[in-house]
mmCIF file of C-alpha atoms and ligand atoms in Angstrom:
data_model
loop_
_atom_site.group_PDB
_atom_site.id
_atom_site.type_symbol
_atom_site.label_atom_id
_atom_site.label_comp_id
_atom_site.label_asym_id
_atom_site.label_seq_id
_atom_site.Cartn_x
_atom_site.Cartn_y
_atom_site.Cartn_z
ATOM 1 C CA MET A 16 -67.531 -191.188 20.085
ATOM 2 C CA ASN A 17 -69.417 -188.342 18.494
ATOM 3 C CA THR A 18 -68.394 -185.398 18.495
ATOM 4 C CA GLN A 19 -69.600 -183.662 15.810
ATOM 5 C CA LYS A 20 -71.451 -180.157 16.032
ATOM 6 C CA ARG A 21 -74.252 -180.176 14.981
ATOM 7 C CA GLU A 22 -76.712 -177.346 13.812
ATOM 8 C CA VAL A 23 -79.784 -179.496 15.530
ATOM 9 C CA ARG A 24 -83.599 -178.064 13.093
ATOM 10 C CA ASN A 25 -85.425 -180.774 14.500
ATOM 11 C CA PRO A 26 -85.312 -181.146 18.801
ATOM 12 C CA ARG A 27 -87.414 -184.336 18.894
ATOM 13 C CA LEU A 28 -85.519 -186.623 15.957
ATOM 14 C CA ASN A 29 -82.137 -185.627 17.925
ATOM 15 C CA ARG A 30 -83.442 -186.725 20.948
ATOM 16 C CA VAL A 31 -85.303 -190.064 20.139
ATOM 17 C CA PHE A 32 -82.495 -191.019 17.446
ATOM 18 C CA ASP A 33 -79.999 -190.144 19.622
ATOM 19 C CA ASP A 34 -81.459 -192.805 21.871
ATOM 20 C CA LEU A 35 -81.990 -195.155 19.971
ATOM 21 C CA VAL A 36 -78.444 -195.299 18.667
ATOM 22 C CA ASP A 37 -77.620 -195.585 22.974
ATOM 23 C CA THR A 38 -79.403 -198.217 23.356
ATOM 24 C CA LEU A 39 -78.558 -200.227 20.507
ATOM 25 C CA ARG A 40 -74.967 -199.539 21.334
ATOM 26 C CA ASN A 41 -75.424 -200.796 24.740
ATOM 27 C CA PHE A 42 -77.879 -203.558 23.373
ATOM 28 C CA ILE A 43 -74.156 -204.718 21.802
ATOM 29 C CA ARG A 44 -71.973 -204.367 24.790
ATOM 30 C CA LYS A 45 -74.627 -206.301 26.800
ATOM 31 C CA HIS A 46 -74.547 -209.177 24.965
ATOM 32 C CA ASN A 47 -70.925 -208.824 23.140
ATOM 33 C CA LEU A 48 -72.038 -209.331 19.638
ATOM 34 C CA THR A 49 -69.442 -210.690 17.797
ATOM 35 C CA TYR A 50 -68.711 -209.578 14.099
ATOM 36 C CA GLU A 51 -70.413 -212.914 12.744
ATOM 37 C CA GLU A 52 -73.446 -212.057 14.536
ATOM 38 C CA TYR A 53 -73.660 -208.338 13.041
ATOM 39 C CA HIS A 54 -72.928 -209.152 9.714
ATOM 40 C CA ARG A 55 -75.954 -211.690 9.964
ATOM 41 C CA ALA A 56 -77.901 -208.853 11.080
ATOM 42 C CA ILE A 57 -77.476 -206.774 7.999
ATOM 43 C CA ALA A 58 -78.330 -209.055 5.873
ATOM 44 C CA PHE A 59 -81.215 -210.632 7.445
ATOM 45 C CA LEU A 60 -82.510 -206.672 7.344
ATOM 46 C CA ALA A 61 -81.578 -206.437 3.225
ATOM 47 C CA GLU A 62 -82.951 -209.784 2.807
ATOM 48 C CA ALA A 63 -86.177 -208.008 4.755
ATOM 49 C CA GLY A 64 -86.328 -205.189 2.628
ATOM 50 C CA GLU A 65 -85.873 -207.565 -0.889
ATOM 51 C CA LYS A 66 -89.066 -209.057 0.295
ATOM 52 C CA GLY A 67 -91.164 -206.032 0.773
ATOM 53 C CA GLU A 68 -91.111 -207.517 4.405
ATOM 54 C CA ILE A 69 -90.231 -204.474 6.756
ATOM 55 C CA PRO A 70 -93.447 -203.181 7.959
ATOM 56 C CA LEU A 71 -94.677 -207.385 8.642
ATOM 57 C CA LEU A 72 -91.442 -207.122 10.355
ATOM 58 C CA MET A 73 -91.833 -204.128 12.331
ATOM 59 C CA ASP A 74 -95.436 -205.048 13.297
ATOM 60 C CA VAL A 75 -94.691 -207.988 14.231
ATOM 61 C CA PHE A 76 -92.218 -207.318 17.133
ATOM 62 C CA LEU A 77 -92.739 -202.907 17.521
ATOM 63 C CA GLU A 78 -96.647 -202.062 16.554
ATOM 64 C CA VAL A 79 -98.232 -203.502 19.565
ATOM 65 C CA THR A 80 -96.150 -201.148 22.092
ATOM 66 C CA VAL A 81 -96.689 -198.005 19.379
ATOM 67 C CA ASP A 82 -100.497 -198.700 19.553
ATOM 68 C CA ASP A 83 -100.276 -199.056 23.691
ATOM 69 C CA VAL A 84 -98.434 -195.995 24.136
ATOM 70 C CA ASP A 85 -99.764 -193.314 21.173
ATOM 71 C CA HIS A 86 -103.665 -194.527 22.722
ATOM 72 C CA ARG A 87 -102.791 -193.682 26.726
ATOM 73 C CA GLY A 88 -106.238 -192.483 27.688
ATOM 74 C CA TRP A 89 -107.897 -193.544 24.589
ATOM 75 C CA ALA A 90 -112.057 -193.199 25.440
ATOM 76 C CA GLY A 91 -113.451 -195.319 23.069
ATOM 77 C CA THR A 92 -113.319 -199.084 22.150
ATOM 78 C CA GLU A 93 -109.987 -200.255 22.811
ATOM 79 C CA THR A 94 -107.613 -200.659 19.616
ATOM 80 C CA THR A 95 -104.939 -202.477 18.914
ATOM 81 C CA VAL A 96 -102.742 -203.132 15.500
ATOM 82 C CA GLU A 97 -103.391 -201.791 11.682
ATOM 83 C CA GLY A 98 -100.736 -204.603 10.854
ATOM 84 C CA PRO A 99 -99.513 -204.431 7.244
ATOM 85 C CA TYR A 100 -102.099 -205.320 4.636
ATOM 86 C CA TYR A 101 -104.591 -202.537 5.154
ATOM 87 C CA VAL A 102 -105.197 -201.131 1.576
ATOM 88 C CA PRO A 103 -106.157 -197.613 0.907
ATOM 89 C CA ASN A 104 -109.404 -196.749 -0.799
ATOM 90 C CA ALA A 105 -111.440 -199.368 -0.776
ATOM 91 C CA PRO A 106 -114.645 -199.838 -2.487
ATOM 92 C CA GLU A 107 -116.913 -197.071 -0.936
ATOM 93 C CA MET A 108 -120.731 -199.017 0.462
ATOM 94 C CA ALA A 109 -123.758 -197.901 1.707
ATOM 95 C CA SER A 110 -125.093 -200.221 4.719
ATOM 96 C CA PRO A 111 -126.254 -202.935 4.114
ATOM 97 C CA ALA A 112 -123.525 -204.009 1.853
ATOM 98 C CA VAL A 113 -122.154 -207.258 0.376
ATOM 99 C CA VAL A 114 -118.283 -206.688 0.253
ATOM 100 C CA PRO A 115 -116.195 -207.629 -2.777
ATOM 101 C CA HIS A 116 -115.476 -211.337 -3.638
ATOM 102 C CA ARG A 117 -115.203 -213.829 -5.513
ATOM 103 C CA ALA A 118 -117.850 -216.282 -7.471
ATOM 104 C CA ASN A 119 -116.812 -219.067 -5.019
ATOM 105 C CA GLU A 120 -115.503 -217.007 -2.365
ATOM 106 C CA PRO A 121 -114.819 -220.200 -0.021
ATOM 107 C CA GLY A 122 -115.900 -220.645 3.753
ATOM 108 C CA GLU A 123 -119.194 -220.357 5.298
ATOM 109 C CA PRO A 124 -120.778 -216.350 4.650
ATOM 110 C CA LEU A 125 -120.351 -214.232 8.254
ATOM 111 C CA ILE A 126 -123.308 -211.116 8.956
ATOM 112 C CA PHE A 127 -120.763 -208.693 10.697
ATOM 113 C CA SER A 128 -123.063 -205.725 12.356
ATOM 114 C CA GLY A 129 -123.566 -203.594 15.379
ATOM 115 C CA THR A 130 -123.605 -199.644 15.906
ATOM 116 C CA ILE A 131 -120.951 -196.916 16.339
ATOM 117 C CA ARG A 132 -121.193 -194.000 18.133
ATOM 118 C CA SER A 133 -119.643 -191.154 19.833
ATOM 119 C CA SER A 134 -117.807 -191.158 23.068
ATOM 120 C CA ASP A 135 -121.054 -189.220 24.952
ATOM 121 C CA GLY A 136 -123.337 -192.040 23.514
ATOM 122 C CA VAL A 137 -124.631 -190.261 20.444
ATOM 123 C CA PRO A 138 -125.041 -192.915 16.907
ATOM 124 C CA LEU A 139 -122.065 -191.354 14.063
ATOM 125 C CA ALA A 140 -125.097 -191.060 11.312
ATOM 126 C CA GLY A 141 -122.735 -192.102 8.186
ATOM 127 C CA ALA A 142 -119.953 -192.818 9.573
ATOM 128 C CA ILE A 143 -117.614 -194.700 7.804
ATOM 129 C CA LEU A 144 -116.490 -198.739 8.936
ATOM 130 C CA ASP A 145 -112.874 -199.688 6.611
ATOM 131 C CA PHE A 146 -113.273 -202.823 6.302
ATOM 132 C CA TRP A 147 -110.345 -205.961 5.461
ATOM 133 C CA GLN A 148 -110.265 -209.196 6.453
ATOM 134 C CA SER A 149 -108.191 -212.841 5.199
ATOM 135 C CA ASP A 150 -110.152 -214.744 3.278
ATOM 136 C CA ALA A 151 -111.420 -218.179 4.944
ATOM 137 C CA GLU A 152 -107.536 -220.041 3.855
ATOM 138 C CA GLY A 153 -105.924 -217.386 5.829
ATOM 139 C CA ARG A 154 -104.854 -215.020 2.153
ATOM 140 C CA TYR A 155 -105.281 -211.567 2.261
ATOM 141 C CA SER A 156 -106.208 -210.130 -1.285
ATOM 142 C CA HIS A 157 -102.978 -207.700 -2.962
ATOM 143 C CA PHE A 158 -100.586 -209.138 -0.461
ATOM 144 C CA ASN A 159 -101.170 -213.147 -0.166
ATOM 145 C CA ILE A 160 -103.847 -213.346 -3.432
ATOM 146 C CA PRO A 161 -102.838 -211.077 -6.100
ATOM 147 C CA GLU A 162 -104.402 -207.686 -6.864
ATOM 148 C CA ALA A 163 -105.503 -208.659 -10.531
ATOM 149 C CA GLU A 164 -107.339 -211.939 -9.908
ATOM 150 C CA ALA A 165 -109.698 -210.472 -6.975
ATOM 151 C CA PRO A 166 -109.298 -206.361 -6.464
ATOM 152 C CA PHE A 167 -110.366 -205.518 -2.985
ATOM 153 C CA ASN A 168 -111.396 -208.908 -2.062
ATOM 154 C CA LEU A 169 -113.188 -208.740 1.948
ATOM 155 C CA ARG A 170 -112.266 -205.093 1.755
ATOM 156 C CA ALA A 171 -114.388 -202.421 1.428
ATOM 157 C CA ARG A 172 -115.877 -198.685 3.376
ATOM 158 C CA VAL A 173 -119.102 -199.190 4.345
ATOM 159 C CA LYS A 174 -121.149 -196.109 5.314
ATOM 160 C CA ALA A 175 -123.263 -196.733 8.699
ATOM 161 C CA ASP A 176 -127.392 -195.788 8.178
ATOM 162 C CA GLN A 177 -128.862 -192.795 9.737
ATOM 163 C CA ASN A 178 -129.000 -194.422 13.248
ATOM 164 C CA GLY A 179 -125.097 -195.246 13.090
ATOM 165 C CA ARG A 180 -126.067 -198.935 12.166
ATOM 166 C CA TYR A 181 -123.373 -201.033 9.613
ATOM 167 C CA GLU A 182 -123.940 -204.115 8.156
ATOM 168 C CA LEU A 183 -122.019 -205.951 5.768
ATOM 169 C CA GLN A 184 -121.587 -209.240 4.480
ATOM 170 C CA THR A 185 -118.766 -211.126 4.270
ATOM 171 C CA TRP A 186 -117.149 -214.711 4.413
ATOM 172 C CA VAL A 187 -115.717 -215.524 8.187
ATOM 173 C CA PRO A 188 -111.626 -215.324 7.998
ATOM 174 C CA ALA A 189 -109.058 -218.512 9.157
ATOM 175 C CA ALA A 190 -106.291 -218.120 11.190
ATOM 176 C CA TYR A 191 -103.405 -216.264 9.865
ATOM 177 C CA GLU A 192 -99.559 -217.733 8.977
ATOM 178 C CA ILE A 193 -97.218 -215.051 9.182
ATOM 179 C CA PRO A 194 -95.097 -216.697 5.426
ATOM 180 C CA LYS A 195 -92.555 -219.426 6.026
ATOM 181 C CA ALA A 196 -91.309 -218.463 2.936
ATOM 182 C CA GLY A 197 -90.030 -215.304 4.280
ATOM 183 C CA PRO A 198 -87.098 -214.024 6.591
ATOM 184 C CA THR A 199 -89.743 -212.783 9.217
ATOM 185 C CA GLY A 200 -91.239 -217.327 9.268
ATOM 186 C CA ALA A 201 -87.504 -217.542 9.443
ATOM 187 C CA LEU A 202 -86.748 -215.628 12.621
ATOM 188 C CA ILE A 203 -90.041 -216.496 14.128
ATOM 189 C CA LYS A 204 -89.336 -220.268 13.541
ATOM 190 C CA ALA A 205 -85.445 -219.999 15.043
ATOM 191 C CA LEU A 206 -87.060 -218.231 18.041
ATOM 192 C CA GLY A 207 -89.117 -221.942 18.368
ATOM 193 C CA GLY A 208 -92.261 -219.298 18.407
ATOM 194 C CA HIS A 209 -95.786 -220.863 16.041
ATOM 195 C CA PRO A 210 -96.315 -218.173 12.826
ATOM 196 C CA TRP A 211 -100.192 -217.711 13.826
ATOM 197 C CA ARG A 212 -102.391 -215.320 14.281
ATOM 198 C CA PRO A 213 -105.955 -216.377 15.113
ATOM 199 C CA ALA A 214 -109.221 -215.516 12.685
ATOM 200 C CA HIS A 215 -109.942 -211.974 13.004
ATOM 201 C CA LEU A 216 -111.272 -208.914 11.196
ATOM 202 C CA HIS A 217 -110.166 -205.692 11.226
ATOM 203 C CA VAL A 218 -111.612 -201.948 10.727
ATOM 204 C CA ARG A 219 -110.728 -198.500 10.343
ATOM 205 C CA LEU A 220 -113.602 -196.110 11.556
ATOM 206 C CA THR A 221 -113.897 -192.828 11.445
ATOM 207 C CA HIS A 222 -116.409 -189.669 11.273
ATOM 208 C CA PRO A 223 -116.062 -186.101 11.462
ATOM 209 C CA GLY A 224 -114.819 -184.560 15.224
ATOM 210 C CA HIS A 225 -114.019 -188.045 16.375
ATOM 211 C CA ALA A 226 -110.787 -189.451 16.677
ATOM 212 C CA THR A 227 -109.971 -192.535 14.137
ATOM 213 C CA LEU A 228 -110.381 -195.852 15.579
ATOM 214 C CA THR A 229 -108.206 -198.633 14.490
ATOM 215 C CA THR A 230 -108.413 -202.349 15.638
ATOM 216 C CA GLN A 231 -109.405 -205.862 15.315
ATOM 217 C CA VAL A 232 -112.047 -208.299 16.462
ATOM 218 C CA PHE A 233 -110.823 -212.017 16.868
ATOM 219 C CA LEU A 234 -113.127 -215.263 16.714
ATOM 220 C CA LYS A 235 -113.615 -216.811 19.949
ATOM 221 C CA ASP A 236 -112.757 -219.679 19.271
ATOM 222 C CA ASP A 237 -109.800 -219.676 17.794
ATOM 223 C CA PRO A 238 -107.128 -222.198 18.525
ATOM 224 C CA TRP A 239 -104.194 -219.468 18.719
ATOM 225 C CA ILE A 240 -106.893 -216.834 20.352
ATOM 226 C CA GLU A 241 -104.387 -217.093 23.552
ATOM 227 C CA SER A 242 -100.847 -217.467 21.732
ATOM 228 C CA ASP A 243 -101.186 -214.469 18.981
ATOM 229 C CA VAL A 244 -97.217 -214.138 17.322
ATOM 230 C CA VAL A 245 -97.940 -210.204 17.521
ATOM 231 C CA GLY A 246 -99.673 -210.258 20.865
ATOM 232 C CA ALA A 247 -102.344 -208.363 19.856
ATOM 233 C CA VAL A 248 -105.433 -209.785 21.282
ATOM 234 C CA LYS A 249 -107.519 -208.150 23.352
ATOM 235 C CA SER A 250 -110.062 -209.244 25.883
ATOM 236 C CA SER A 251 -112.723 -206.938 24.944
ATOM 237 C CA LEU A 252 -112.863 -207.347 21.050
ATOM 238 C CA ILE A 253 -113.352 -211.159 21.066
ATOM 239 C CA ARG A 254 -116.270 -212.384 19.896
ATOM 240 C CA GLY A 255 -118.224 -215.236 19.355
ATOM 241 C CA THR A 256 -120.326 -215.749 15.719
ATOM 242 C CA THR A 257 -123.895 -217.738 15.706
ATOM 243 C CA ARG A 258 -123.778 -220.462 13.438
ATOM 244 C CA THR A 259 -127.529 -220.956 11.840
ATOM 245 C CA THR A 260 -128.386 -224.457 10.444
ATOM 246 C CA ASP A 261 -131.442 -223.401 10.403
ATOM 247 C CA PRO A 262 -133.109 -223.899 5.954
ATOM 248 C CA ALA A 263 -135.900 -221.584 6.543
ATOM 249 C CA GLU A 264 -133.430 -218.906 8.132
ATOM 250 C CA ILE A 265 -130.928 -220.292 5.109
ATOM 251 C CA ARG A 266 -133.415 -219.768 2.740
ATOM 252 C CA ARG A 267 -135.064 -216.267 3.678
ATOM 253 C CA ARG A 268 -131.594 -214.756 3.813
ATOM 254 C CA GLY A 269 -130.694 -215.787 0.554
ATOM 255 C CA PHE A 270 -127.700 -218.386 1.311
ATOM 256 C CA SER A 271 -127.191 -221.837 0.023
ATOM 257 C CA GLY A 272 -125.757 -222.999 3.637
ATOM 258 C CA PRO A 273 -124.784 -222.068 6.724
ATOM 259 C CA PHE A 274 -123.537 -218.575 7.866
ATOM 260 C CA HIS A 275 -123.243 -216.378 11.328
ATOM 261 C CA THR A 276 -123.863 -213.339 12.704
ATOM 262 C CA LEU A 277 -121.655 -211.571 14.921
ATOM 263 C CA GLU A 278 -122.257 -207.639 16.493
ATOM 264 C CA TYR A 279 -119.702 -205.356 18.060
ATOM 265 C CA ASP A 280 -121.084 -202.309 18.698
ATOM 266 C CA PHE A 281 -117.685 -199.600 18.530
ATOM 267 C CA VAL A 282 -117.463 -196.549 20.436
ATOM 268 C CA LEU A 283 -115.626 -193.230 18.882
ATOM 269 C CA PRO A 284 -113.944 -191.135 21.527
ATOM 270 C CA ARG A 285 -114.725 -187.262 20.766
ATOM 271 C CA GLN A 286 -112.231 -184.860 20.224
ATOM 272 C CA MET A 287 -111.810 -181.672 21.689
ATOM 273 C CA ALA A 288 -112.056 -178.355 19.627
ATOM 274 C CA LYS A 289 -108.952 -177.006 19.530
ATOM 275 C CA ALA A 290 -108.442 -173.778 21.948
ATOM 276 C CA ALA A 291 -108.462 -170.985 19.896
HETATM 277 C C1 DHB B 303 -99.855 -208.401 11.525
HETATM 278 C C2 DHB B 303 -100.950 -208.258 11.815
HETATM 279 C C3 DHB B 303 -102.148 -208.868 11.276
HETATM 280 O O1 DHB B 303 -103.270 -208.287 11.378
HETATM 281 C C4 DHB B 303 -101.785 -209.483 10.169
HETATM 282 O O2 DHB B 303 -102.677 -210.339 9.495
HETATM 283 C C5 DHB B 303 -100.554 -209.868 9.914
HETATM 284 C C6 DHB B 303 -99.714 -209.556 10.986
HETATM 285 C C7 DHB B 303 -99.004 -207.736 12.291
HETATM 286 O O3 DHB B 303 -99.159 -207.320 13.021
HETATM 287 O O4 DHB B 303 -97.560 -208.246 12.135
HETATM 288 FE FE1 FE B 304 -104.362 -209.420 9.951
#
């Protein structure tokens, strides 16, 4: 029992942290945790820290719930988790844009487009769509691809046009496998689960006077669409791509082989002006 006299400076911190400790102490009692398990937990967390996996670990197991709770009453496109692979300050580009890529970028091209609107239906001219994804081999730039090798690969901040339309050319992503080499992957394996996330495109949309929308668009035919290790898939966020193989159309677009298109319209909740 802690009998310390406290000078409470931040009541929310005291309430939330005390409850966390209480919850964990009850958890220890409920499961009769041994010293061996306690030390195993400490070693696991220390390893996660050393290997830079704390964000991944937290996001895999807890972020969906934060997303749920923090977006209660949300009036826009359904949100889902940001995940651990967002990098701020990606190159700014006007729509239509071709995202930064390597000369030999693997996979088939994908044209991702749509309209960004306010919750009252008005198109949001100049809205910023901050975009990121893994490549066709399931690797994120700055994490699984060294930053020096391909800075901001498949990442961009695309500015919508006067009609709130955005269009960007990227490459169809593959499913993403949580790294097996690290403690998070080892834990998932020890639990008997699989480490896969279905292929997805990440977006973070902003416009003045509107709440920021962070979500993902999931590719329909992915084998992991119903068993995302993170549990972040929502049916309204699933879309199929249309694959074009017509040579004339391929030539017209300037591609050298089949390409895909995917349309998704986004809605950002208008923010109430704060009462004076
Ligand atoms: C998580 C999210 C991702 O988008 C991803 O590619 C990998 C992991 C996550 O929430 O843990
Ligand atoms: Fe992701």
